[in-house]
Tab-separated table of C-alpha atoms in Angstrom:
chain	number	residue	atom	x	y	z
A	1	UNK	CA	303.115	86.457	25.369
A	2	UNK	CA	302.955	83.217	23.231
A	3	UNK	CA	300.240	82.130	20.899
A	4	UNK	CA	298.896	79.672	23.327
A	5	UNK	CA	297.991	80.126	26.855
A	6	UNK	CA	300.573	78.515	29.230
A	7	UNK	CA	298.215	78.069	32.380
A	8	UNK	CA	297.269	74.206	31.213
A	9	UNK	CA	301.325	73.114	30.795
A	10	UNK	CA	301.782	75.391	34.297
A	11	UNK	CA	299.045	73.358	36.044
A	12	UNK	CA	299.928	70.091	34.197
A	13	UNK	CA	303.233	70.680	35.471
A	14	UNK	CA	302.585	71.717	39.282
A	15	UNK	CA	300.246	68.719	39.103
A	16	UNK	CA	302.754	66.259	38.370
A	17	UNK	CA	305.222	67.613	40.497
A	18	UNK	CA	303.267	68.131	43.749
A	19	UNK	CA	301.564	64.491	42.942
A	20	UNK	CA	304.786	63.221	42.747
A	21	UNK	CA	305.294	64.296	46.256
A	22	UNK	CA	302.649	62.457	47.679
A	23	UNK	CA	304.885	59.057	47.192
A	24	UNK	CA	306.809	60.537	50.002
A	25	UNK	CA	303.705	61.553	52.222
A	26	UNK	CA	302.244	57.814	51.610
A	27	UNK	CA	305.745	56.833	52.399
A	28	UNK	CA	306.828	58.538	55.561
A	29	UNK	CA	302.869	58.463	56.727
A	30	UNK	CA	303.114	54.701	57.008
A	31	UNK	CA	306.807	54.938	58.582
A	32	UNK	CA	304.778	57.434	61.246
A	33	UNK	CA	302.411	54.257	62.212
A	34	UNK	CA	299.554	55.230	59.994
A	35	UNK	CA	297.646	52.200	58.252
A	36	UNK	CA	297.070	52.717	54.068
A	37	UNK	CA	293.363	54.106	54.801
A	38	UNK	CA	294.540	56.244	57.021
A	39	UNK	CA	297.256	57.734	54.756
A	40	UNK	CA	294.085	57.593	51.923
A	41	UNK	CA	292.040	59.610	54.281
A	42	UNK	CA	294.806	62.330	54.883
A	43	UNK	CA	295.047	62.586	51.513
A	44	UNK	CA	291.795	62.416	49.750
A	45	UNK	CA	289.659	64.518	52.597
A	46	UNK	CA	292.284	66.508	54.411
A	47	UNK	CA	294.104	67.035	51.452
A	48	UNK	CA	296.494	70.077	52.213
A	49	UNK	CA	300.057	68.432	52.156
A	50	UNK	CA	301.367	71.365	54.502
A	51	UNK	CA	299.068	69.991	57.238
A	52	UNK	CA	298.963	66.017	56.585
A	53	UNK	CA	303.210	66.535	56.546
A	54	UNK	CA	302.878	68.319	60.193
A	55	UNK	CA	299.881	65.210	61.358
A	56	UNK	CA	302.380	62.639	60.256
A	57	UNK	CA	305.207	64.866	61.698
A	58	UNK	CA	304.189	65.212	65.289
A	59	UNK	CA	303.037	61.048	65.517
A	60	UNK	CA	306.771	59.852	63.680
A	61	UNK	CA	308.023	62.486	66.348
A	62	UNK	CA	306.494	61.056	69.446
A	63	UNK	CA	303.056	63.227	69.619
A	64	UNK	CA	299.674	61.750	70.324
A	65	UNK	CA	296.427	62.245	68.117
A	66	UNK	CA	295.517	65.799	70.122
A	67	UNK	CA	298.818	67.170	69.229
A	68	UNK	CA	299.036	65.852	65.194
A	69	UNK	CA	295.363	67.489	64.933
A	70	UNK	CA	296.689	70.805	66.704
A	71	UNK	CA	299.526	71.440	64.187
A	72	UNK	CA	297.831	69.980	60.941
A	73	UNK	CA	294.571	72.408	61.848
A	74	UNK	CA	296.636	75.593	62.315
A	75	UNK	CA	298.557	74.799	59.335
A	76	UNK	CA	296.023	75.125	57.294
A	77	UNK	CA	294.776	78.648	58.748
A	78	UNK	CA	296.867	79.799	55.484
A	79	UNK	CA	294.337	77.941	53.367
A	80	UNK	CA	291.390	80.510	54.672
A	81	UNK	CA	293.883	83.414	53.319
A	82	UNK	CA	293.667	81.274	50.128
A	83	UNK	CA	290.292	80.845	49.947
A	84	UNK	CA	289.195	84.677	50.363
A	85	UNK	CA	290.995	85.398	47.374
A	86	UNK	CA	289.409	82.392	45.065
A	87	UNK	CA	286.018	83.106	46.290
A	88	UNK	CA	285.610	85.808	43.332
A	89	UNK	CA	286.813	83.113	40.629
A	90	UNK	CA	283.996	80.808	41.751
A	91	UNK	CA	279.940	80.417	41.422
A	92	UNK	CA	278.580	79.878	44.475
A	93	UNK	CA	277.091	76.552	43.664
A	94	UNK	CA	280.972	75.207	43.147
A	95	UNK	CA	281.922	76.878	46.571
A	96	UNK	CA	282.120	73.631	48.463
A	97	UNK	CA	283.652	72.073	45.961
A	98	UNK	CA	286.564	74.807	45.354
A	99	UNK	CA	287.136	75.097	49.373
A	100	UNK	CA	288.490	71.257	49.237
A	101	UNK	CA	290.389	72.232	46.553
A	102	UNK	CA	291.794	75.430	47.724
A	103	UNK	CA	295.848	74.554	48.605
A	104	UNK	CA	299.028	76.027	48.252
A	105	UNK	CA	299.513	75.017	44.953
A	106	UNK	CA	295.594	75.978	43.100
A	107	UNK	CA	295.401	79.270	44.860
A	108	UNK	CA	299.445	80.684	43.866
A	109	UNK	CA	299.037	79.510	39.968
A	110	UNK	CA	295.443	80.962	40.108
A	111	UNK	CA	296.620	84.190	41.610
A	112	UNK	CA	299.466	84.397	39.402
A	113	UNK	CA	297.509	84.994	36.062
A	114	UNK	CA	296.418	88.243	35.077
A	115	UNK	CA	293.295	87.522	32.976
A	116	UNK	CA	290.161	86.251	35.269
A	117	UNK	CA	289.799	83.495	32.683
A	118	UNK	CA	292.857	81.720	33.226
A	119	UNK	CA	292.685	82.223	37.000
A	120	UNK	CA	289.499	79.985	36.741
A	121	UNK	CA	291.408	77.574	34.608
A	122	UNK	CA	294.339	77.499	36.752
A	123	UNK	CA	292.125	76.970	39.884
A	124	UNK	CA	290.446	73.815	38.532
A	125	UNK	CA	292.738	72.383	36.498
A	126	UNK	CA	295.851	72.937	39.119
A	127	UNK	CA	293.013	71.757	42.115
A	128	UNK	CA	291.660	68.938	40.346
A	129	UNK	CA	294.755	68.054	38.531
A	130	UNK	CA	296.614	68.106	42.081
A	131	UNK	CA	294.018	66.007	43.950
A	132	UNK	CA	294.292	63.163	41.325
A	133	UNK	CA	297.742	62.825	41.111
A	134	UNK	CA	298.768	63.482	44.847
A	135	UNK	CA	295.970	60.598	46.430
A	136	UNK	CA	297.562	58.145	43.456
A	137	UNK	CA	300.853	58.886	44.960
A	138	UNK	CA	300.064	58.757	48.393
A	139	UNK	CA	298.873	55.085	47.693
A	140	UNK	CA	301.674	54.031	45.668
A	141	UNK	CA	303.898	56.061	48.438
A	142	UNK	CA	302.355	54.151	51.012
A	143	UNK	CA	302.107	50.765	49.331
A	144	UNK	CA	305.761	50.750	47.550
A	145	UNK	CA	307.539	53.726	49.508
A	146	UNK	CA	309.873	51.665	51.424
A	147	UNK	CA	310.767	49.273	48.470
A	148	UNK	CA	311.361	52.671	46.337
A	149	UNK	CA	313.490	53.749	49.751
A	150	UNK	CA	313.756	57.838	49.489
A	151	UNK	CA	312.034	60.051	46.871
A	152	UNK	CA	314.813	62.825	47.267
A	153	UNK	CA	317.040	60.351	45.357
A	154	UNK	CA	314.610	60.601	42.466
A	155	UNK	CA	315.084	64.602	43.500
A	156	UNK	CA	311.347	65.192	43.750
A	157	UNK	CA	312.036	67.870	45.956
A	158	UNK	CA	313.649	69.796	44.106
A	159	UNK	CA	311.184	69.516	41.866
A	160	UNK	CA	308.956	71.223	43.941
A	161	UNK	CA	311.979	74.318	44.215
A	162	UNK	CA	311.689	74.844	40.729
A	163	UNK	CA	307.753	74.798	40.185
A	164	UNK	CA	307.381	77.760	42.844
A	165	UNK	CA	310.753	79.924	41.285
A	166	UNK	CA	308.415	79.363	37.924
A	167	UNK	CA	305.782	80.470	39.477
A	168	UNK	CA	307.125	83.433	41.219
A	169	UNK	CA	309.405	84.110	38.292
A	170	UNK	CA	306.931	86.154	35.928
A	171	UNK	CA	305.676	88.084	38.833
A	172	UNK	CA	309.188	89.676	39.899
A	173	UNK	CA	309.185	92.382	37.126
A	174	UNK	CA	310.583	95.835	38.651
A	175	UNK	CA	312.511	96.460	41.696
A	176	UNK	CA	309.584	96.129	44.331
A	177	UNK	CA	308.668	92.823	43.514
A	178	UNK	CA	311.983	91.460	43.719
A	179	UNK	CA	312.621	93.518	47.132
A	180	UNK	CA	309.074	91.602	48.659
A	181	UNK	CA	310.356	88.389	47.316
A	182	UNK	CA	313.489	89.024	49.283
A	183	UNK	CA	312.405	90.110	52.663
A	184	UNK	CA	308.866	87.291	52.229
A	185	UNK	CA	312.014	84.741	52.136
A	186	UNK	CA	314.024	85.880	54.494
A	187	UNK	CA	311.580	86.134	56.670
A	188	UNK	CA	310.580	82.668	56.266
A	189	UNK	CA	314.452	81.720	56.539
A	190	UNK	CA	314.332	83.206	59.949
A	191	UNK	CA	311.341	82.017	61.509
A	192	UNK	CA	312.315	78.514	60.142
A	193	UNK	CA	314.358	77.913	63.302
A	194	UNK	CA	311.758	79.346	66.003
A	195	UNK	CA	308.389	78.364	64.682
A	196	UNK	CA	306.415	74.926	63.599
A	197	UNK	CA	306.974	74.010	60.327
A	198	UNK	CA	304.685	75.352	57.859
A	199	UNK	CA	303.872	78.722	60.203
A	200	UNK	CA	306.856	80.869	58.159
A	201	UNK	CA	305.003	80.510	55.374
A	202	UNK	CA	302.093	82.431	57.278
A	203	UNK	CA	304.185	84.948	58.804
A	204	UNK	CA	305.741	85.579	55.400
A	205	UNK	CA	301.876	86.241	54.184
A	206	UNK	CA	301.141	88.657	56.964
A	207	UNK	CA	303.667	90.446	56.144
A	208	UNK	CA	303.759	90.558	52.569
A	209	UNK	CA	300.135	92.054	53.064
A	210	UNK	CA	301.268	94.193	55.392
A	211	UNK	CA	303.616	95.588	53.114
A	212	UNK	CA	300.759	96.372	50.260
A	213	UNK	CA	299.233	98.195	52.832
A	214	UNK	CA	301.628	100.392	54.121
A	215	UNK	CA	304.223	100.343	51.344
A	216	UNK	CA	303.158	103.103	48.449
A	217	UNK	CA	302.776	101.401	45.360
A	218	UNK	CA	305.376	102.568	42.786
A	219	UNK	CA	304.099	105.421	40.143
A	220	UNK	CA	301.116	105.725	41.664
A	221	UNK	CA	301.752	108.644	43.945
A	222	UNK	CA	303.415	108.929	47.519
A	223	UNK	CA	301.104	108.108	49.790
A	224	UNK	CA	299.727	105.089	51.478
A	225	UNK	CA	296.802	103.745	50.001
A	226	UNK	CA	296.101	103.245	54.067
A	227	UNK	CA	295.416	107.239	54.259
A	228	UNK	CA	292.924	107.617	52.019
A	229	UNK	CA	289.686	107.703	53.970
A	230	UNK	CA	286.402	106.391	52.483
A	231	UNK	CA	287.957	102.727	51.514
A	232	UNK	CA	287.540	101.117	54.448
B	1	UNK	CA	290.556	58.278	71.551
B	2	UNK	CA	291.808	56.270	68.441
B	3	UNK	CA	293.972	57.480	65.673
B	4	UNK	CA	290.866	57.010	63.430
B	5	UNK	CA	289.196	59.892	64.985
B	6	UNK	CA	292.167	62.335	65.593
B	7	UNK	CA	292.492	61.846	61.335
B	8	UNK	CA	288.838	62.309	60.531
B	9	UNK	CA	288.592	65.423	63.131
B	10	UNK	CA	291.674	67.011	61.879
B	11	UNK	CA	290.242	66.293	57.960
B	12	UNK	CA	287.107	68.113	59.088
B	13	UNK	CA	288.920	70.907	60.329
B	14	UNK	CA	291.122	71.224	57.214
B	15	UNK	CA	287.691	71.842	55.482
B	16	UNK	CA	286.086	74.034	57.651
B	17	UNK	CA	288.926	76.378	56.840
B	18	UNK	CA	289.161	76.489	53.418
B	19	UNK	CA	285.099	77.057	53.842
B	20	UNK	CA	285.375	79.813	55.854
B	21	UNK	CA	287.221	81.429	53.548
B	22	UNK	CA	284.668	81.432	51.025
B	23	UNK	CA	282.061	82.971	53.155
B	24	UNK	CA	284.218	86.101	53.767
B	25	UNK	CA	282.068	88.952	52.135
B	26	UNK	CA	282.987	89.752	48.402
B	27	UNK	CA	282.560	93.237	48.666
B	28	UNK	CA	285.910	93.137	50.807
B	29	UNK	CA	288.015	92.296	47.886
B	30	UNK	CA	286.676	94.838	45.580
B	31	UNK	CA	288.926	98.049	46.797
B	32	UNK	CA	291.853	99.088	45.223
B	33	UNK	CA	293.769	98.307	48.127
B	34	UNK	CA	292.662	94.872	48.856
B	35	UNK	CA	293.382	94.409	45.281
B	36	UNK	CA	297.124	95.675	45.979
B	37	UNK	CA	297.841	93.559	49.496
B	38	UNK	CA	296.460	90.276	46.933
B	39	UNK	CA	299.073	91.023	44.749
B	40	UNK	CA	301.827	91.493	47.532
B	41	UNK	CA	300.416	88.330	49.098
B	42	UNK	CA	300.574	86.925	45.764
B	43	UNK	CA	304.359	87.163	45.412
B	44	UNK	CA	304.870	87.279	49.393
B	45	UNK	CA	303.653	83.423	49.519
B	46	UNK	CA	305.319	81.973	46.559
B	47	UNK	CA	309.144	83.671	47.449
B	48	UNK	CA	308.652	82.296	51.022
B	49	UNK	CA	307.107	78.468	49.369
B	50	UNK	CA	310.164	78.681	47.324
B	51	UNK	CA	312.565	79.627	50.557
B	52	UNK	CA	310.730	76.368	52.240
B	53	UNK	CA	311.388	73.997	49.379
B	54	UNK	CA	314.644	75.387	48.544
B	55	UNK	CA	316.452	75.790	52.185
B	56	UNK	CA	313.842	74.302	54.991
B	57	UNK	CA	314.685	70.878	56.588
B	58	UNK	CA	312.226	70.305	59.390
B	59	UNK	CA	313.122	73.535	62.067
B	60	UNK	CA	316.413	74.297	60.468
B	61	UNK	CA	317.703	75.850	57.475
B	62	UNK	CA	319.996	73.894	55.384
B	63	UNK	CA	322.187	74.259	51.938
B	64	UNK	CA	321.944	70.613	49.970
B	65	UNK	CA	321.105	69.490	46.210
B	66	UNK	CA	318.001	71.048	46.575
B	67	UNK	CA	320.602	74.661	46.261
B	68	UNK	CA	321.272	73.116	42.723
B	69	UNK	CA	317.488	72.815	41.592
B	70	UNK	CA	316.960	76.350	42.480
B	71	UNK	CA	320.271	77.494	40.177
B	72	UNK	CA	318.811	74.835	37.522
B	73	UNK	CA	315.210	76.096	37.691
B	74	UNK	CA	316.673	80.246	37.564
B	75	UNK	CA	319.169	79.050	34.309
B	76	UNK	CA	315.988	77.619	32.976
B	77	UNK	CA	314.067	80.193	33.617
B	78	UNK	CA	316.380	83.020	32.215
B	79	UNK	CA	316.449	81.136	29.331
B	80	UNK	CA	313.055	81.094	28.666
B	81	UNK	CA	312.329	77.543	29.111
B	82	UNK	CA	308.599	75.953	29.420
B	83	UNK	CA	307.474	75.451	33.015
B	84	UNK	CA	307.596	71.572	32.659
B	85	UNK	CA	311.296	71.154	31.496
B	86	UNK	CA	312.148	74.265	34.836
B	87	UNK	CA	310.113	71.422	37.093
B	88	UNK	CA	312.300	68.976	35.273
B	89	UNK	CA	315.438	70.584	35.320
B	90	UNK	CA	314.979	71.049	38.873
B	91	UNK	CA	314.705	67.401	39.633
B	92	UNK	CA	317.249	66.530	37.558
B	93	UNK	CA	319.868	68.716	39.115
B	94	UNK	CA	318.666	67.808	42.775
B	95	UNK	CA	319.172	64.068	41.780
B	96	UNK	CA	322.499	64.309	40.196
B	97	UNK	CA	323.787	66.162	42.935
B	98	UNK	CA	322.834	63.211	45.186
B	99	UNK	CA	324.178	60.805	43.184
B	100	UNK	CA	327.619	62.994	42.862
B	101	UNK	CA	327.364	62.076	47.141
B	102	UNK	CA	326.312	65.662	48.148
B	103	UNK	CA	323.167	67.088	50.039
């Protein structure tokens, strides 16, 4: 490890990328029929892109208000998963605070350091940093997306491919790692096709958790953590 | 029912979920095994965010430029580079595979 702790340039860096992003939420959310304040409100209250990208999906797509509310709220079902393991890193005082900041992006580079410290750190900074960035973009999406025409020409998402292989990269030391990481994406590869967009991600979750349950951890004996009685 | 409502409803929503994850009991997360399916979940989530960036285009799965910022980002990354320039190098490579006319 380096002198200097690399969680602020890791959640200065997931910050800028997923803000960037928002110029093509603002963008395509105004292509789907919404007005700026609407696009605004997406972003500032909902704010969990997974979810305001499935709203916006459904309406561009044909769907009415019911439906767009039905696919953005079980979306973010993932975000509860998030949020149980946060709730350690904050006081309870900050609790409301932390759940509207609790995404995707806060909760992985929180749960990817190792000392509780940086977690916290990560948590805010990534959360706050996140929130600022992506509602800027979602206005300047929304106000100047069309003019800009699409954000994949300025590659932004593939910006977002590499900030989650940096993120997952320092966790994939040993085999077992690197054999979850395989079947998490495969699984999410193959549920792609058959499931609303956003819900592989959950079904990869359930059964990466699924897997620390049942699968032995390695050097720590043979059996199942599951069998031991008294834990539960 | 106007679109207003159907965003403000679906906004509230979104928040009662991230709350209710906070008022899960603590004591929950405190065994050794809880502590073990984090970790998988950990690494579980971010392999299958990555899958979804890399390959996922709406219901289908798809190789374009975004196939170059993943083999940009994992050069980068075997070579040790700081997170910003993988994020960077990712974009980059996604962008100049567009321009070059493919994905």
């Amino acid at each position: 490890m380096s002198r200097r702790s690399p969680v602020v340039s890791q959640s200065l860096g997931l910050s800028v990328a997923t803000g960037l992003y928002g110029i093509s939420f603002g963008a395509l959310g105004v292509a789907a029929g919404l007005n700026l304040w609407q696009v605004v409100a997406l972003s500032a209250l909902m704010f969990t892109g997974g979810s305001q990208f499935a709203f916006i999906g459904v309406l561009a797509g044909g769907g009415g208000g019911v439906a767009a509310f039905g696919a953005s709220a079980l979306l973010g079902v993932r975000n509860a998963v998030y949020g149980m393991q946060i709730n350690a890193l904050v006081r309870p005082g900050l609790t409301p605070l932390a759940a509207q900041l609790t995404i995707d992006e806060s909760a992985a580079l929180a749960l990817s350091q190792d000392e509780p410290r940086e977690r916290k750190l990560a948590f805010w900074l990534t959360g706050g940093g996140v929130w600022l960035l992506w509602n800027l973009f979602s206005v300047v999406g929304a106000l100047a997306g069309q003019a800009m025409g699409d954000p994949k020409a300025w590659g932004l998402d593939g910006a977002a491919v590499a900030a989650f292989l940096g993120l997952l990269w320092p966790r994939l030391k040993g085999r077992e790692p690197w054999a979850l990481a395989v079947v998490a994406g495969l699984v999410t590869a193959l549920a792609a096709p058959l499931l609303p967009a956003g819900l592989p991600i959950l079904v990869a979750a359930v059964v990466a958790a699924a897997w620390g349950l049942w699968v032995p951890e390695p050097g720590r004996g043979g059996t199942p953590r599951i069998w031991k009685r008294g834990q539960a | 029912m106007s679109l207003w409502w159907w965003v403000l409803i679906a906004a509230a929503v979104a928040y009662a979920t991230k709350l209710a994850g906070y008022l899960i009991p603590r004591r929950w997360l405190e065994s050794e095994r809880a502590l073990r399916v984090a970790g998988c979940l950990t690494i579980g989530l971010l392999a299958s965010l990555t899958v979804t960036n890399a390959f996922v285009s709406g219901s289908s799965v798809v190789l374009d430029a975004r196939l170059g910022a993943l083999a940009a980002a994992a050069v980068a990354l075997l070579l040790r580079a700081p997170f910003l320039v993988v994020v960077l190098s990712g974009a980059v490579a996604a962008a100049l595979l567009r321009l070059a006319g493919w994905g």
